[in-house]
GROMACS .gro file of C-alpha atoms in nm:
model
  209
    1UNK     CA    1  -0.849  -1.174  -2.276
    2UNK     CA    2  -0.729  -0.839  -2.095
    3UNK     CA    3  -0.631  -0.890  -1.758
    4UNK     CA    4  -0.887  -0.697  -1.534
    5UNK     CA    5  -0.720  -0.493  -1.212
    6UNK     CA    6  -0.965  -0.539  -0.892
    7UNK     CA    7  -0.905  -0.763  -0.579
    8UNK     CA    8  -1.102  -0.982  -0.339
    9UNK     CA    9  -1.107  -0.883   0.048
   10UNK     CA   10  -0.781  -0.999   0.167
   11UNK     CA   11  -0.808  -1.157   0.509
   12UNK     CA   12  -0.536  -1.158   0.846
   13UNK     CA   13  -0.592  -1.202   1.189
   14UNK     CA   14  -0.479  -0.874   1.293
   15UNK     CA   15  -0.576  -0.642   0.938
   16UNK     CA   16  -0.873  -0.726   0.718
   17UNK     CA   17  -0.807  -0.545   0.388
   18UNK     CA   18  -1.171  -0.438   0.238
   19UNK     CA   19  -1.227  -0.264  -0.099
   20UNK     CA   20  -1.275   0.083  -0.064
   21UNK     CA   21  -1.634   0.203  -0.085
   22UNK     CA   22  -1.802   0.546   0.040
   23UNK     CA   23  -1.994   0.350   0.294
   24UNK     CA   24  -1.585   0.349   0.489
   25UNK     CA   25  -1.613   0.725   0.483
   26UNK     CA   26  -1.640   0.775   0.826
   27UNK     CA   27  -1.402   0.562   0.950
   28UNK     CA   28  -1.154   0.689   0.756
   29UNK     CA   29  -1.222   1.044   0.897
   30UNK     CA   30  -1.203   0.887   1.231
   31UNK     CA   31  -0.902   0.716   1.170
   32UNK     CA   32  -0.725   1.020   1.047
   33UNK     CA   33  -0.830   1.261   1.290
   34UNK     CA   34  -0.577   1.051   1.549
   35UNK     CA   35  -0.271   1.228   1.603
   36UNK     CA   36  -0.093   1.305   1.242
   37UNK     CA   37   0.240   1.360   1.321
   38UNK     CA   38   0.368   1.061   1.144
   39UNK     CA   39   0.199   1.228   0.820
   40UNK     CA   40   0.432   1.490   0.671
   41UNK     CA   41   0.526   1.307   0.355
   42UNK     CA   42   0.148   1.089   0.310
   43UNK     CA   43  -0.154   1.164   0.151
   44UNK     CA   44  -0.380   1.131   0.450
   45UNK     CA   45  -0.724   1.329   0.419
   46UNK     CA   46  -0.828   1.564   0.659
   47UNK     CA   47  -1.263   1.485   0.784
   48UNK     CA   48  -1.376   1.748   0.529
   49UNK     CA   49  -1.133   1.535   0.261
   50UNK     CA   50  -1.245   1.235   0.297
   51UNK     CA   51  -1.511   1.258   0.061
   52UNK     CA   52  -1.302   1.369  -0.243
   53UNK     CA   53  -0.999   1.098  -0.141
   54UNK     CA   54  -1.242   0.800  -0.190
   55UNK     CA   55  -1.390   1.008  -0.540
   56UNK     CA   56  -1.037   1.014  -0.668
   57UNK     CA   57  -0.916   0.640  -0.570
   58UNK     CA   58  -1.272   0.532  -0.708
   59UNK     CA   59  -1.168   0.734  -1.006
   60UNK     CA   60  -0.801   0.523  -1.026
   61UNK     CA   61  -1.019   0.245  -0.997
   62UNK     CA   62  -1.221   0.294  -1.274
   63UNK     CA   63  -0.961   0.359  -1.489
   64UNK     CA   64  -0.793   0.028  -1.384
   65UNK     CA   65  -0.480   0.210  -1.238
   66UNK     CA   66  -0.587   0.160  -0.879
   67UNK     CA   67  -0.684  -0.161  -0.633
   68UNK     CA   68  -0.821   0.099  -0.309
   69UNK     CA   69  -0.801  -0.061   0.007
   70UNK     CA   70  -0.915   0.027   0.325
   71UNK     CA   71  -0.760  -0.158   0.640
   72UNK     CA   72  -1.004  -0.277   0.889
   73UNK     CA   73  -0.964  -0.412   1.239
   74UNK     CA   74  -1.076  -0.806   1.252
   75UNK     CA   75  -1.198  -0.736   1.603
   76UNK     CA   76  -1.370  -0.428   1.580
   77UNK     CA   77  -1.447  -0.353   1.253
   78UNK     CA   78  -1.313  -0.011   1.316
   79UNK     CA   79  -1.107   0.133   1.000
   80UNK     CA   80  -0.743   0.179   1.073
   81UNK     CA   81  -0.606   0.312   0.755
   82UNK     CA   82  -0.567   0.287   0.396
   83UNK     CA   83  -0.385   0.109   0.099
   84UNK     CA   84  -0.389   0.022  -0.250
   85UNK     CA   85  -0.232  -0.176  -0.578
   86UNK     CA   86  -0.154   0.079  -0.793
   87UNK     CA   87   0.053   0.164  -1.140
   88UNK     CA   88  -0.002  -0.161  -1.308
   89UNK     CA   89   0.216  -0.283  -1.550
   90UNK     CA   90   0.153  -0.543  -1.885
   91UNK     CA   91   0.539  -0.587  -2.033
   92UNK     CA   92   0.408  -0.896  -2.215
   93UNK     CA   93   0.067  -0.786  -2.311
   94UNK     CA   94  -0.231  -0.653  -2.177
   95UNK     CA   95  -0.333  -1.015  -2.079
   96UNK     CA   96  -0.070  -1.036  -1.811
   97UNK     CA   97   0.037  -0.824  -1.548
   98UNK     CA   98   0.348  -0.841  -1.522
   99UNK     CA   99   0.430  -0.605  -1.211
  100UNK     CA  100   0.248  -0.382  -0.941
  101UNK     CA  101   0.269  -0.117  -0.657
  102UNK     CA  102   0.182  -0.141  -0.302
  103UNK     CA  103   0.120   0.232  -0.246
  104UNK     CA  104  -0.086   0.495  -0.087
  105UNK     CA  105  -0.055   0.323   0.259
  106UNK     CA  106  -0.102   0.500   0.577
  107UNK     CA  107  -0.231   0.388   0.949
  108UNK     CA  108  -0.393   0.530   1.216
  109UNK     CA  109  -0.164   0.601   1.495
  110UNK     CA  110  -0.322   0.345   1.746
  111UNK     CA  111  -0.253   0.117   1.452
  112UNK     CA  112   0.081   0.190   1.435
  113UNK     CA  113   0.383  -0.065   1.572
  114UNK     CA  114   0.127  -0.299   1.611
  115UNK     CA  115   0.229  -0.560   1.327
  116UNK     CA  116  -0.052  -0.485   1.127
  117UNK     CA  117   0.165  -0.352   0.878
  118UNK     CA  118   0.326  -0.630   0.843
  119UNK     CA  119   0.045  -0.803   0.778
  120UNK     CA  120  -0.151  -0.608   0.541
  121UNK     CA  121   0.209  -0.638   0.315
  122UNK     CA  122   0.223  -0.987   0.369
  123UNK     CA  123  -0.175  -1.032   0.253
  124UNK     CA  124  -0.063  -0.792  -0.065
  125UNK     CA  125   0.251  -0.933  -0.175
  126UNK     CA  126   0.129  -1.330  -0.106
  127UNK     CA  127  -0.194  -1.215  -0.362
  128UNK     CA  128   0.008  -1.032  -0.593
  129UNK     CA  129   0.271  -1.275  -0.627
  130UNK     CA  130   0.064  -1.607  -0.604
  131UNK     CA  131  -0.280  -1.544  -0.757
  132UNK     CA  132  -0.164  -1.231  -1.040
  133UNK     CA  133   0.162  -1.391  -1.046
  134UNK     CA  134   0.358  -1.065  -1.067
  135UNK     CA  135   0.751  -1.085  -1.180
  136UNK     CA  136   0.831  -0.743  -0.958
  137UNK     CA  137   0.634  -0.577  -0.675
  138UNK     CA  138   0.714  -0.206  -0.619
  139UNK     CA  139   0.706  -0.020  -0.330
  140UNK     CA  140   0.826   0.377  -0.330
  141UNK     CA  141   0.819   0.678  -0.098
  142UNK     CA  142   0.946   1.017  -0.061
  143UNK     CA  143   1.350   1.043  -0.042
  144UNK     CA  144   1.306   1.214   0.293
  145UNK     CA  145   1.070   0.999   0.462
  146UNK     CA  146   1.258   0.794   0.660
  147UNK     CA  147   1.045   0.650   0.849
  148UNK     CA  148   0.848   0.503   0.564
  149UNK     CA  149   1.177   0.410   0.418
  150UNK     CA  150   1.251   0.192   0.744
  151UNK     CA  151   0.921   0.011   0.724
  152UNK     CA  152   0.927  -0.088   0.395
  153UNK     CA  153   1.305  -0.266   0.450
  154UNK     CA  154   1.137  -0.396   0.727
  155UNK     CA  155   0.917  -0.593   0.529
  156UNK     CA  156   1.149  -0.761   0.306
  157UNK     CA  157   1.193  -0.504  -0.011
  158UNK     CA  158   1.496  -0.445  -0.166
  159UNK     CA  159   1.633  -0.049  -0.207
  160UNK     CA  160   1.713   0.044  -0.528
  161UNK     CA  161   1.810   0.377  -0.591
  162UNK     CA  162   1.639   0.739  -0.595
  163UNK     CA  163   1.464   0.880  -0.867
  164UNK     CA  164   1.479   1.264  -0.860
  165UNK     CA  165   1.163   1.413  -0.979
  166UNK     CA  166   0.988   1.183  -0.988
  167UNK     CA  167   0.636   1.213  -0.848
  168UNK     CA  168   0.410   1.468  -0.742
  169UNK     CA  169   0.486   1.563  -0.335
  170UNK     CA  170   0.267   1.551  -0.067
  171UNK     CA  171   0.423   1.700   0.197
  172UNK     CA  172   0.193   1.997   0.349
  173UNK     CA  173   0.251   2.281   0.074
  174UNK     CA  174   0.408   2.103  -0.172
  175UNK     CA  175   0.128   2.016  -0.401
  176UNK     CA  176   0.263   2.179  -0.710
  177UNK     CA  177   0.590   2.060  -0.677
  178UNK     CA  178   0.768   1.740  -0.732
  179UNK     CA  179   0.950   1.478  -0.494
  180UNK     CA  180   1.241   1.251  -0.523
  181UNK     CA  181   1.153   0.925  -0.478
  182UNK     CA  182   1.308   0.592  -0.263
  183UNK     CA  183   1.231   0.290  -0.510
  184UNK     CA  184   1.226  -0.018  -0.368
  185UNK     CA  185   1.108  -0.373  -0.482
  186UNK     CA  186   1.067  -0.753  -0.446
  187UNK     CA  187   1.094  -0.975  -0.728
  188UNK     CA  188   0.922  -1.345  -0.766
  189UNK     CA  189   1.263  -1.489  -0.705
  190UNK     CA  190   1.281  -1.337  -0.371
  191UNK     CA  191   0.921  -1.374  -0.269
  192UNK     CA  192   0.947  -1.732  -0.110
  193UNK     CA  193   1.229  -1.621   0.130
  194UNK     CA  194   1.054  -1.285   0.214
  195UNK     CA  195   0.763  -1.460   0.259
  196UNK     CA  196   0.903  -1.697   0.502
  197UNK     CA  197   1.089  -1.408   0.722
  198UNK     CA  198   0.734  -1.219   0.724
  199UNK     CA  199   0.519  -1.507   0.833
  200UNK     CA  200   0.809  -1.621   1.135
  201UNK     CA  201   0.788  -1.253   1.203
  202UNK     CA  202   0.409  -1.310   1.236
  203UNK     CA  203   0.432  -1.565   1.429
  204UNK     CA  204   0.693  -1.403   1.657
  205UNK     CA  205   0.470  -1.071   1.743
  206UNK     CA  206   0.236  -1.118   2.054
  207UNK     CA  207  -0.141  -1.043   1.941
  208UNK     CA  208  -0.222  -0.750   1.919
  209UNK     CA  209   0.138  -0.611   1.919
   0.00000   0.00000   0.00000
């Protein structure tokens, strides 16, 4: 039986992690018209974007390359950002996934330093690692970014090396070139003890901060 890529609604008390659909159109565009400074190295769609950005995750999706998230404020309901499963990978057959990417993450800037990054990892790895049962979960970003390089240490993922050339940039006018990427990971071995320093990290952060 061939594994099938798609994921449930992954619940938190500061992110709720939703399946993207069109009907989260505009609250993405809301949620990316904050202020975009952070954004130099991210994919993060512009209003009259948005529209094509969900066509070409749905697309992913479809192809079973792609789990599209969008992250969702519990208290609200107002979108906050984006994120995804992505590249998977079946080393011992196409029955078993063997390992996965968190990627194509960003956050609104009132979302930002918040903890719900945290979180929405934490919801990600825990389901990747505990209900796919994943050897590896990858996380990478571009060699310059270090700001996204930061947050993803932060979270409990181990730096392994840069890959030069690796992936298409998306820096402002660099769509035809390529990057260097930062590859990090976590591996099932390592999972329990990140997932204990993530959850006493939760549990350290005041709501809502």
């Amino acid at each position: 039986m061939t594994f099938v890529l798609e994921g449930p609604v992954l619940r938190g008390s500061r992110v709720r992690l939703e399946p993207l659909e069109h009907r989260h159109a505009e609250g993405l565009s809301r949620a990316g018209q904050e202020n975009r400074d952070a954004y130099g190295y991210t994919w993060v769609p512009e209003p009259d974007e948005v529209e094509g950005y969900i066509e070409a995750q749905l697309g992913r999706a479809a192809a079973g390359k792609l789990v599209p998230y969008v992250q969702v404020d519990p208290a609200s309901g107002r979108v906050i950002g984006a994120t995804a499963f992505w590249e998977p990978r079946y080393w011992m057959g196409e029955d078993v996934l063997t390992a996965i990417e968190v990627g194509f993450t960003w956050l609104a800037a009132s979302a930002q330093g918040t903890g719900v990054n945290t979180e929405a990892k934490y919801l990600l790895f825990r389901h990747a690692f505990e209900e796919w049962y994943v050897e590896r979960v990858d996380l990478k970003t571009d060699a310059r970014n270090a700001r996204s390089r930061a947050a993803i240490e932060s979270v409990g993922a181990r730096f392994e090396g840069v890959l030069r050339n690796w992936s298409r940039s998306w820096a402002p006018g660099e769509g035809d070139r390529l990057r260097d990427s930062a590859i990090f990971s976590i591996t099932s071995d390592e999972w329990p003890a990140v997932r204990e320093r993530l959850e006493a990290r939760m549990r350290r952060a005041p709501a809502g901060g």
